[in-house]
Amino acid sequence: MSFLFKASDYPQSPGCYLMKDADGRILYVGKSKNLRSRLRSYFTKNHTLRKITQLVDEISSIEVVLVNNESESLLLENNLIKIHKPPYNRALKKDNSGYAYLQLTADPLPRLDVYYRNRKRSQIAADSASLPLHRLGPFKSARFRDALLEFVTEHYGLRTCKTMPKQVCLLYHIGKCSGVCEGKISKSEYLEHTRQASELLANRGQGLIETLYAKMEAYAAKMEFEKAQQMLLSIRNLEQASDKQIVDREAAIDQDVLYFGETHVLVAKVQEGMLRDFQMLELKSADVETAYDQFIMTRYAENSPDELIVNVINDQKLVRAAIRGKTKKLLTITQPKRGLKFDLLQLCKYNYDYRIERLRCGQEQPVP
């Protein structure tokens, strides 16, 4: 039976969509700043590409994940494609593709480098052990990221060589490297430069924006207006790169975000700051006051993340004790009122409200 598409079932909002076959296998992951318009294009156009025609023929259901802005949809799509590797997605499947960060390496004399997050669960522990102190990103523009890498490296005199040479190269002679390899500056001086660069990354580039403004004004004072204009463009790009987003963050723990309604709960899995999955589940208990606690104690009886972020809980001490008694793990349960964790809860509420309305209209089935 072919999939019956109704445009009114989907919001005119930014988000990602997961097209699935009759077995629930994810065929394709996409994103849009207007989900209704994008999805309509699959079903109302005469497609000349055989690949798209085949995809549409296999679709049995479409799951959407709503986000706050276009930046979040770009980053979430990148994560979901790398995690699920859908057969109809060609781009972004490789781990060294998509949106990367800038980070200082773990070398004795660090350099600034491009970093792609590893989304393979088996690699997380190894990655965490060598995790650098600070990163900046992720960057939507590879061109801007590379230009920024060059500017920061030059500004702090950081080395660019992967293998340390014994003599300085051309970069030192043209003033783009400090020459630490040949002792032109001491190791302690070089490490101070890397410390300053690390602070800049930790502050999400705010110190860099001020530095760029100073450089732009210096170019303008020397009437080098083309360079000043280019510097202004870099500032604008950096300010955009710092746009608020909550779907791909830096974190050392795993979290589940639970938004409870009267009859269902939406569970969002966040692995080391990366939003991975949404599940709409039915609450079994008829007693609303105990349903929330019972759900948590049942679901996490054998295995739990490091933290649960919830909008409501009846007896937190009882729940924590019950889970610790079975898993021997000290579980953190948070009921935030503001900040990043509250924003995650609000994103869950946003998706819960959309999905519960679809359930009421018989358009979506919860996970048993």
mmCIF file of C-alpha atoms in Angstrom:
data_model
loop_
_atom_site.group_PDB
_atom_site.id
_atom_site.type_symbol
_atom_site.label_atom_id
_atom_site.label_comp_id
_atom_site.label_asym_id
_atom_site.label_seq_id
_atom_site.Cartn_x
_atom_site.Cartn_y
_atom_site.Cartn_z
ATOM 1 C CA MET A 1 0.000 0.000 0.000
ATOM 2 C CA SER A 2 1.470 3.342 -1.021
ATOM 3 C CA PHE A 3 2.018 6.103 1.525
ATOM 4 C CA LEU A 4 -0.757 8.699 1.619
ATOM 5 C CA PHE A 5 0.810 12.126 2.054
ATOM 6 C CA LYS A 6 -1.258 14.958 3.558
ATOM 7 C CA ALA A 7 0.567 18.288 3.702
ATOM 8 C CA SER A 8 -1.580 19.493 6.619
ATOM 9 C CA ASP A 9 -0.133 16.706 8.806
ATOM 10 C CA TYR A 10 3.245 18.460 8.852
ATOM 11 C CA PRO A 11 4.181 21.846 10.356
ATOM 12 C CA GLN A 12 5.636 24.837 8.537
ATOM 13 C CA SER A 13 8.565 24.788 10.949
ATOM 14 C CA PRO A 14 12.274 23.959 10.846
ATOM 15 C CA GLY A 15 13.286 20.401 11.569
ATOM 16 C CA CYS A 16 14.439 17.044 10.263
ATOM 17 C CA TYR A 17 12.428 14.273 8.647
ATOM 18 C CA LEU A 18 13.117 10.538 8.697
ATOM 19 C CA MET A 19 11.503 8.560 5.867
ATOM 20 C CA LYS A 20 10.922 4.903 6.811
ATOM 21 C CA ASP A 21 9.835 1.735 5.033
ATOM 22 C CA ALA A 22 7.187 -0.755 6.185
ATOM 23 C CA ASP A 23 9.687 -2.428 8.539
ATOM 24 C CA GLY A 24 10.575 0.849 10.223
ATOM 25 C CA ARG A 25 13.992 1.027 8.556
ATOM 26 C CA ILE A 26 15.172 4.590 7.970
ATOM 27 C CA LEU A 27 15.510 5.164 4.231
ATOM 28 C CA TYR A 28 16.434 8.833 4.136
ATOM 29 C CA VAL A 29 17.120 11.712 6.524
ATOM 30 C CA GLY A 30 16.612 15.304 5.416
ATOM 31 C CA LYS A 31 16.141 18.751 6.873
ATOM 32 C CA SER A 32 14.288 21.945 6.031
ATOM 33 C CA LYS A 33 13.389 25.304 7.490
ATOM 34 C CA ASN A 34 9.821 24.561 6.305
ATOM 35 C CA LEU A 35 9.034 20.867 6.710
ATOM 36 C CA ARG A 36 5.610 20.984 5.055
ATOM 37 C CA SER A 37 6.934 22.651 1.920
ATOM 38 C CA ARG A 38 9.938 20.329 1.643
ATOM 39 C CA LEU A 39 7.955 17.133 2.136
ATOM 40 C CA ARG A 40 5.259 18.263 -0.291
ATOM 41 C CA SER A 41 7.911 18.503 -3.018
ATOM 42 C CA TYR A 42 8.445 14.730 -2.875
ATOM 43 C CA PHE A 43 4.795 13.936 -3.574
ATOM 44 C CA THR A 44 3.575 16.706 -5.892
ATOM 45 C CA LYS A 45 6.337 16.842 -8.497
ATOM 46 C CA ASN A 46 7.101 14.582 -11.418
ATOM 47 C CA HIS A 47 10.604 13.508 -10.507
ATOM 48 C CA THR A 48 13.042 12.712 -13.263
ATOM 49 C CA LEU A 49 15.603 11.140 -10.933
ATOM 50 C CA ARG A 50 15.012 7.411 -10.565
ATOM 51 C CA LYS A 51 16.465 7.461 -7.063
ATOM 52 C CA ILE A 52 13.772 9.837 -5.773
ATOM 53 C CA THR A 53 11.004 7.867 -7.479
ATOM 54 C CA GLN A 54 12.246 4.665 -5.845
ATOM 55 C CA LEU A 55 12.479 6.381 -2.458
ATOM 56 C CA VAL A 56 8.903 7.681 -2.628
ATOM 57 C CA ASP A 57 7.654 4.215 -3.629
ATOM 58 C CA GLU A 58 9.260 2.660 -0.527
ATOM 59 C CA ILE A 59 8.034 5.219 2.027
ATOM 60 C CA SER A 60 5.607 3.827 4.592
ATOM 61 C CA SER A 61 5.870 6.557 7.248
ATOM 62 C CA ILE A 62 7.596 9.872 7.909
ATOM 63 C CA GLU A 63 8.822 10.893 11.350
ATOM 64 C CA VAL A 64 9.684 14.529 11.935
ATOM 65 C CA VAL A 65 11.804 16.104 14.668
ATOM 66 C CA LEU A 66 11.081 19.763 15.302
ATOM 67 C CA VAL A 67 13.896 22.140 16.243
ATOM 68 C CA ASN A 68 14.222 25.810 17.136
ATOM 69 C CA ASN A 69 16.050 27.156 14.085
ATOM 70 C CA GLU A 70 17.758 26.316 10.811
ATOM 71 C CA SER A 71 21.184 25.874 12.441
ATOM 72 C CA GLU A 72 19.803 23.110 14.645
ATOM 73 C CA SER A 73 18.212 21.357 11.666
ATOM 74 C CA LEU A 74 21.567 21.359 9.813
ATOM 75 C CA LEU A 75 23.475 19.939 12.779
ATOM 76 C CA LEU A 76 20.809 17.385 13.713
ATOM 77 C CA GLU A 77 20.609 16.121 10.129
ATOM 78 C CA ASN A 78 24.391 15.706 10.113
ATOM 79 C CA ASN A 79 24.256 13.649 13.335
ATOM 80 C CA LEU A 80 21.315 11.472 12.289
ATOM 81 C CA ILE A 81 22.822 10.588 8.911
ATOM 82 C CA LYS A 82 26.129 9.549 10.498
ATOM 83 C CA ILE A 83 24.349 7.503 13.179
ATOM 84 C CA HIS A 84 21.813 5.691 10.957
ATOM 85 C CA LYS A 85 23.581 5.774 7.542
ATOM 86 C CA PRO A 86 20.318 5.598 5.517
ATOM 87 C CA PRO A 87 20.649 3.932 2.089
ATOM 88 C CA TYR A 88 19.286 6.912 0.135
ATOM 89 C CA ASN A 89 21.633 9.428 1.764
ATOM 90 C CA ARG A 90 24.941 9.816 -0.073
ATOM 91 C CA ALA A 91 26.355 12.954 1.524
ATOM 92 C CA LEU A 92 27.436 13.321 5.174
ATOM 93 C CA LYS A 93 27.772 9.563 5.826
ATOM 94 C CA LYS A 94 31.512 9.660 6.465
ATOM 95 C CA ASP A 95 32.678 10.701 9.924
ATOM 96 C CA ASN A 96 35.105 13.228 8.406
ATOM 97 C CA SER A 97 32.334 15.105 6.597
ATOM 98 C CA GLY A 98 29.766 17.681 7.606
ATOM 99 C CA TYR A 99 30.286 20.244 10.336
ATOM 100 C CA ALA A 100 33.618 20.208 12.130
ATOM 101 C CA TYR A 101 35.180 21.931 15.120
ATOM 102 C CA LEU A 102 38.512 23.618 15.765
ATOM 103 C CA GLN A 103 40.507 22.170 18.631
ATOM 104 C CA LEU A 104 43.984 22.116 20.101
ATOM 105 C CA THR A 105 45.682 18.739 19.716
ATOM 106 C CA ALA A 106 46.962 16.701 22.658
ATOM 107 C CA ASP A 107 50.622 16.979 21.517
ATOM 108 C CA PRO A 108 53.264 18.184 24.020
ATOM 109 C CA LEU A 109 53.431 21.337 21.877
ATOM 110 C CA PRO A 110 49.819 21.558 20.614
ATOM 111 C CA ARG A 111 48.665 22.882 17.272
ATOM 112 C CA LEU A 112 45.199 23.950 16.174
ATOM 113 C CA ASP A 113 43.449 21.403 13.986
ATOM 114 C CA VAL A 114 40.087 20.442 12.468
ATOM 115 C CA TYR A 115 38.125 17.891 14.498
ATOM 116 C CA TYR A 116 35.118 15.757 13.525
ATOM 117 C CA ARG A 117 33.122 14.200 16.343
ATOM 118 C CA ASN A 118 33.034 10.401 16.499
ATOM 119 C CA ARG A 119 29.440 9.142 16.740
ATOM 120 C CA LYS A 120 30.279 5.428 17.062
ATOM 121 C CA ARG A 121 29.314 4.220 20.512
ATOM 122 C CA SER A 122 32.263 1.840 20.755
ATOM 123 C CA GLN A 123 34.681 4.732 20.209
ATOM 124 C CA ILE A 124 33.220 7.118 22.797
ATOM 125 C CA ALA A 125 35.341 5.974 25.733
ATOM 126 C CA ALA A 126 38.569 6.215 23.738
ATOM 127 C CA ASP A 127 37.621 9.647 22.435
ATOM 128 C CA SER A 128 36.713 10.892 25.917
ATOM 129 C CA ALA A 129 40.094 9.841 27.287
ATOM 130 C CA SER A 130 41.900 12.035 24.764
ATOM 131 C CA LEU A 131 39.298 14.806 24.704
ATOM 132 C CA PRO A 132 40.929 18.255 24.480
ATOM 133 C CA LEU A 133 39.975 20.918 26.949
ATOM 134 C CA HIS A 134 38.165 23.180 24.522
ATOM 135 C CA ARG A 135 36.707 23.269 21.027
ATOM 136 C CA LEU A 136 35.117 25.940 18.902
ATOM 137 C CA GLY A 137 32.268 25.098 16.550
ATOM 138 C CA PRO A 138 30.684 23.298 14.873
ATOM 139 C CA PHE A 139 31.098 25.416 11.726
ATOM 140 C CA LYS A 140 28.560 25.318 8.903
ATOM 141 C CA SER A 141 31.068 26.810 6.435
ATOM 142 C CA ALA A 142 34.264 24.834 5.789
ATOM 143 C CA ARG A 143 35.764 27.829 3.980
ATOM 144 C CA PHE A 144 35.259 30.103 6.963
ATOM 145 C CA ARG A 145 36.444 27.398 9.381
ATOM 146 C CA ASP A 146 39.712 27.002 7.464
ATOM 147 C CA ALA A 147 40.210 30.785 7.222
ATOM 148 C CA LEU A 148 39.653 31.051 10.978
ATOM 149 C CA LEU A 149 42.078 28.197 11.604
ATOM 150 C CA GLU A 150 44.731 30.052 9.603
ATOM 151 C CA PHE A 151 44.083 33.358 11.370
ATOM 152 C CA VAL A 152 44.218 31.958 14.928
ATOM 153 C CA THR A 153 47.295 29.860 14.132
ATOM 154 C CA GLU A 154 49.094 32.902 12.756
ATOM 155 C CA HIS A 155 47.868 35.237 15.512
ATOM 156 C CA TYR A 156 49.295 33.007 18.283
ATOM 157 C CA GLY A 157 52.304 31.752 16.312
ATOM 158 C CA LEU A 158 51.197 28.135 16.552
ATOM 159 C CA ARG A 159 52.913 25.440 14.554
ATOM 160 C CA THR A 160 51.139 23.775 11.624
ATOM 161 C CA CYS A 161 53.469 20.799 11.073
ATOM 162 C CA LYS A 162 52.128 17.378 12.067
ATOM 163 C CA THR A 163 55.673 16.100 12.654
ATOM 164 C CA MET A 164 57.982 18.498 14.447
ATOM 165 C CA PRO A 165 60.982 19.421 12.246
ATOM 166 C CA LYS A 166 64.439 20.231 13.564
ATOM 167 C CA GLN A 167 64.726 23.539 11.716
ATOM 168 C CA VAL A 168 62.342 26.399 11.046
ATOM 169 C CA CYS A 169 60.551 26.495 7.715
ATOM 170 C CA LEU A 170 59.314 29.285 5.445
ATOM 171 C CA LEU A 171 56.345 30.038 7.734
ATOM 172 C CA TYR A 172 58.717 31.277 10.435
ATOM 173 C CA HIS A 173 60.587 33.530 8.000
ATOM 174 C CA ILE A 174 57.355 35.176 6.791
ATOM 175 C CA GLY A 175 56.126 35.707 10.352
ATOM 176 C CA LYS A 176 53.425 33.031 10.450
ATOM 177 C CA CYS A 177 55.029 30.682 13.016
ATOM 178 C CA SER A 178 56.939 31.220 16.244
ATOM 179 C CA GLY A 179 59.684 28.747 15.365
ATOM 180 C CA VAL A 180 59.405 26.682 18.538
ATOM 181 C CA CYS A 181 60.886 23.681 16.688
ATOM 182 C CA GLU A 182 64.310 25.389 16.576
ATOM 183 C CA GLY A 183 63.978 27.131 19.921
ATOM 184 C CA LYS A 184 63.201 30.594 18.523
ATOM 185 C CA ILE A 185 60.848 30.857 21.487
ATOM 186 C CA SER A 186 60.960 28.687 24.618
ATOM 187 C CA LYS A 187 58.537 25.818 25.181
ATOM 188 C CA SER A 188 57.023 27.671 28.141
ATOM 189 C CA GLU A 189 56.366 30.731 25.953
ATOM 190 C CA TYR A 190 54.775 28.550 23.278
ATOM 191 C CA LEU A 191 52.571 26.804 25.839
ATOM 192 C CA GLU A 192 51.450 30.222 27.084
ATOM 193 C CA HIS A 193 50.356 31.033 23.537
ATOM 194 C CA THR A 194 48.402 27.777 23.349
ATOM 195 C CA ARG A 195 46.827 28.540 26.739
ATOM 196 C CA GLN A 196 45.577 31.853 25.380
ATOM 197 C CA ALA A 197 44.221 30.105 22.299
ATOM 198 C CA SER A 198 42.529 27.544 24.549
ATOM 199 C CA GLU A 199 40.815 30.304 26.523
ATOM 200 C CA LEU A 200 39.582 31.800 23.278
ATOM 201 C CA LEU A 201 38.022 28.461 22.263
ATOM 202 C CA ALA A 202 36.485 28.035 25.709
ATOM 203 C CA ASN A 203 34.764 31.411 25.409
ATOM 204 C CA ARG A 204 33.140 30.402 22.083
ATOM 205 C CA GLY A 205 35.305 32.868 20.194
ATOM 206 C CA GLN A 206 34.282 36.074 21.979
ATOM 207 C CA GLY A 207 37.893 37.099 22.532
ATOM 208 C CA LEU A 208 38.569 36.359 18.888
ATOM 209 C CA ILE A 209 35.753 38.648 17.759
ATOM 210 C CA GLU A 210 37.374 41.520 19.664
ATOM 211 C CA THR A 211 40.748 40.663 18.096
ATOM 212 C CA LEU A 212 39.217 40.637 14.628
ATOM 213 C CA TYR A 213 37.588 44.016 15.208
ATOM 214 C CA ALA A 214 40.973 45.463 16.246
ATOM 215 C CA LYS A 215 42.600 43.975 13.150
ATOM 216 C CA MET A 216 39.826 45.375 10.942
ATOM 217 C CA GLU A 217 40.302 48.867 12.377
ATOM 218 C CA ALA A 218 44.068 48.601 11.836
ATOM 219 C CA TYR A 219 43.533 47.712 8.170
ATOM 220 C CA ALA A 220 41.083 50.597 7.770
ATOM 221 C CA ALA A 221 43.542 53.042 9.370
ATOM 222 C CA LYS A 222 46.167 51.991 6.806
ATOM 223 C CA MET A 223 43.513 52.427 4.073
ATOM 224 C CA GLU A 224 43.627 48.721 3.261
ATOM 225 C CA PHE A 225 39.873 48.641 2.796
ATOM 226 C CA GLU A 226 39.664 45.317 0.964
ATOM 227 C CA LYS A 227 41.375 43.534 3.856
ATOM 228 C CA ALA A 228 39.174 45.402 6.343
ATOM 229 C CA GLN A 229 36.063 44.276 4.461
ATOM 230 C CA GLN A 230 37.271 40.678 4.500
ATOM 231 C CA MET A 231 37.890 40.934 8.239
ATOM 232 C CA LEU A 232 34.351 42.267 8.761
ATOM 233 C CA LEU A 233 32.997 39.292 6.828
ATOM 234 C CA SER A 234 34.954 36.949 9.115
ATOM 235 C CA ILE A 235 33.454 38.668 12.159
ATOM 236 C CA ARG A 236 29.925 38.242 10.793
ATOM 237 C CA ASN A 237 30.599 34.566 10.062
ATOM 238 C CA LEU A 238 31.987 33.991 13.543
ATOM 239 C CA GLU A 239 28.972 35.662 15.127
ATOM 240 C CA GLN A 240 26.715 33.347 13.106
ATOM 241 C CA ALA A 241 28.808 30.335 14.122
ATOM 242 C CA SER A 242 28.062 31.237 17.753
ATOM 243 C CA ASP A 243 24.281 31.104 17.197
ATOM 244 C CA LYS A 244 22.495 29.323 20.009
ATOM 245 C CA GLN A 245 21.839 25.660 19.318
ATOM 246 C CA ILE A 246 21.237 22.747 21.681
ATOM 247 C CA VAL A 247 21.343 19.655 19.428
ATOM 248 C CA ASP A 248 25.148 19.279 19.149
ATOM 249 C CA ARG A 249 27.053 20.360 22.259
ATOM 250 C CA GLU A 250 30.147 19.422 24.209
ATOM 251 C CA ALA A 251 29.376 17.107 27.146
ATOM 252 C CA ALA A 252 31.132 14.229 28.902
ATOM 253 C CA ILE A 253 27.951 12.426 30.001
ATOM 254 C CA ASP A 254 24.868 10.770 28.506
ATOM 255 C CA GLN A 255 21.447 12.202 29.270
ATOM 256 C CA ASP A 256 17.833 11.222 28.698
ATOM 257 C CA VAL A 257 15.345 14.088 28.574
ATOM 258 C CA LEU A 258 11.814 13.061 29.607
ATOM 259 C CA TYR A 259 8.784 15.242 29.007
ATOM 260 C CA PHE A 260 5.712 13.743 30.709
ATOM 261 C CA GLY A 261 2.169 14.501 29.608
ATOM 262 C CA GLU A 262 -1.033 13.008 30.981
ATOM 263 C CA THR A 263 -0.982 9.842 28.874
ATOM 264 C CA HIS A 264 2.437 9.697 27.183
ATOM 265 C CA VAL A 265 6.071 10.606 27.660
ATOM 266 C CA LEU A 266 8.557 11.827 25.066
ATOM 267 C CA VAL A 267 12.074 10.505 25.627
ATOM 268 C CA ALA A 268 15.012 12.229 23.956
ATOM 269 C CA LYS A 269 18.403 10.516 24.041
ATOM 270 C CA VAL A 270 21.392 12.856 24.228
ATOM 271 C CA GLN A 271 24.787 11.154 23.918
ATOM 272 C CA GLU A 272 27.714 13.324 24.959
ATOM 273 C CA GLY A 273 25.759 16.429 23.980
ATOM 274 C CA MET A 274 24.489 15.020 20.637
ATOM 275 C CA LEU A 275 20.737 14.634 20.247
ATOM 276 C CA ARG A 276 20.223 11.154 18.762
ATOM 277 C CA ASP A 277 16.628 10.038 19.079
ATOM 278 C CA PHE A 278 13.048 10.879 20.093
ATOM 279 C CA GLN A 279 10.560 8.241 21.262
ATOM 280 C CA MET A 280 6.900 8.758 22.134
ATOM 281 C CA LEU A 281 5.869 6.153 24.726
ATOM 282 C CA GLU A 282 2.572 5.407 26.423
ATOM 283 C CA LEU A 283 2.294 5.611 30.217
ATOM 284 C CA LYS A 284 0.892 2.320 31.568
ATOM 285 C CA SER A 285 -0.191 3.321 35.081
ATOM 286 C CA ALA A 286 -3.712 4.667 35.475
ATOM 287 C CA ASP A 287 -2.656 6.727 38.492
ATOM 288 C CA VAL A 288 -1.164 9.938 37.078
ATOM 289 C CA GLU A 289 0.617 10.801 40.338
ATOM 290 C CA THR A 290 2.620 7.541 40.332
ATOM 291 C CA ALA A 291 2.840 6.990 36.557
ATOM 292 C CA TYR A 292 5.894 9.231 36.124
ATOM 293 C CA ASP A 293 7.936 7.593 38.889
ATOM 294 C CA GLN A 294 6.871 4.094 37.845
ATOM 295 C CA PHE A 295 7.886 4.720 34.256
ATOM 296 C CA ILE A 296 11.371 5.871 35.294
ATOM 297 C CA MET A 297 11.932 2.970 37.717
ATOM 298 C CA THR A 298 10.792 0.411 35.124
ATOM 299 C CA ARG A 299 12.615 1.835 32.120
ATOM 300 C CA TYR A 300 15.947 2.332 33.891
ATOM 301 C CA ALA A 301 15.903 -0.729 36.157
ATOM 302 C CA GLU A 302 18.789 -2.409 34.323
ATOM 303 C CA ASN A 303 20.605 0.384 32.539
ATOM 304 C CA SER A 304 20.485 4.149 32.858
ATOM 305 C CA PRO A 305 22.289 7.210 31.464
ATOM 306 C CA ASP A 306 24.321 9.481 33.714
ATOM 307 C CA GLU A 307 21.495 11.989 34.085
ATOM 308 C CA LEU A 308 17.745 12.234 33.641
ATOM 309 C CA ILE A 309 16.248 15.636 32.862
ATOM 310 C CA VAL A 310 12.525 15.620 33.677
ATOM 311 C CA ASN A 311 9.662 18.099 33.758
ATOM 312 C CA VAL A 312 7.913 16.348 36.662
ATOM 313 C CA ILE A 313 8.668 13.680 39.271
ATOM 314 C CA ASN A 314 6.733 12.700 42.385
ATOM 315 C CA ASP A 315 9.370 11.245 44.757
ATOM 316 C CA GLN A 316 12.897 11.799 43.459
ATOM 317 C CA LYS A 317 14.625 10.166 46.448
ATOM 318 C CA LEU A 318 12.556 6.995 46.102
ATOM 319 C CA VAL A 319 13.230 6.760 42.373
ATOM 320 C CA ARG A 320 16.980 7.299 42.730
ATOM 321 C CA ALA A 321 17.200 4.730 45.526
ATOM 322 C CA ALA A 322 15.230 2.144 43.530
ATOM 323 C CA ILE A 323 17.450 2.527 40.466
ATOM 324 C CA ARG A 324 20.667 2.555 42.480
ATOM 325 C CA GLY A 325 19.581 -0.620 44.263
ATOM 326 C CA LYS A 326 19.306 -2.441 40.926
ATOM 327 C CA THR A 327 22.044 -0.869 38.800
ATOM 328 C CA LYS A 328 24.505 0.148 41.555
ATOM 329 C CA LYS A 329 24.780 3.439 39.701
ATOM 330 C CA LEU A 330 24.267 6.862 41.230
ATOM 331 C CA LEU A 331 21.771 8.529 38.896
ATOM 332 C CA THR A 332 21.395 12.299 38.686
ATOM 333 C CA ILE A 333 17.809 13.502 38.222
ATOM 334 C CA THR A 334 17.335 17.173 37.318
ATOM 335 C CA GLN A 335 14.177 19.283 37.150
ATOM 336 C CA PRO A 336 15.521 22.502 35.578
ATOM 337 C CA LYS A 337 13.773 25.863 35.650
ATOM 338 C CA ARG A 338 16.176 27.735 33.374
ATOM 339 C CA GLY A 339 19.321 27.318 31.296
ATOM 340 C CA LEU A 340 20.396 24.734 28.720
ATOM 341 C CA LYS A 341 18.679 21.760 30.354
ATOM 342 C CA PHE A 342 15.423 23.684 30.531
ATOM 343 C CA ASP A 343 15.830 24.491 26.820
ATOM 344 C CA LEU A 344 16.185 20.760 26.109
ATOM 345 C CA LEU A 345 12.962 20.122 28.009
ATOM 346 C CA GLN A 346 11.214 22.841 26.026
ATOM 347 C CA LEU A 347 12.364 21.223 22.778
ATOM 348 C CA CYS A 348 10.879 17.948 24.029
ATOM 349 C CA LYS A 349 7.622 19.721 24.892
ATOM 350 C CA TYR A 350 7.549 21.236 21.403
ATOM 351 C CA ASN A 351 7.826 17.768 19.865
ATOM 352 C CA TYR A 352 5.473 16.198 22.419
ATOM 353 C CA ASP A 353 2.712 18.691 21.636
ATOM 354 C CA TYR A 354 3.067 18.004 17.908
ATOM 355 C CA ARG A 355 3.077 14.219 18.311
ATOM 356 C CA ILE A 356 0.238 14.044 20.821
ATOM 357 C CA GLU A 357 -1.942 16.002 18.408
ATOM 358 C CA ARG A 358 -1.099 13.526 15.652
ATOM 359 C CA LEU A 359 -1.934 10.635 17.986
ATOM 360 C CA ARG A 360 -5.314 12.146 18.758
ATOM 361 C CA CYS A 361 -5.981 12.430 15.035
ATOM 362 C CA GLY A 362 -4.881 8.828 14.487
ATOM 363 C CA GLN A 363 -1.909 9.876 12.337
ATOM 364 C CA GLU A 364 0.880 8.421 14.465
ATOM 365 C CA GLN A 365 1.417 5.356 16.640
ATOM 366 C CA PRO A 366 3.492 5.458 19.828
ATOM 367 C CA VAL A 367 6.237 2.937 20.488
ATOM 368 C CA PRO A 368 4.783 0.063 22.563
#
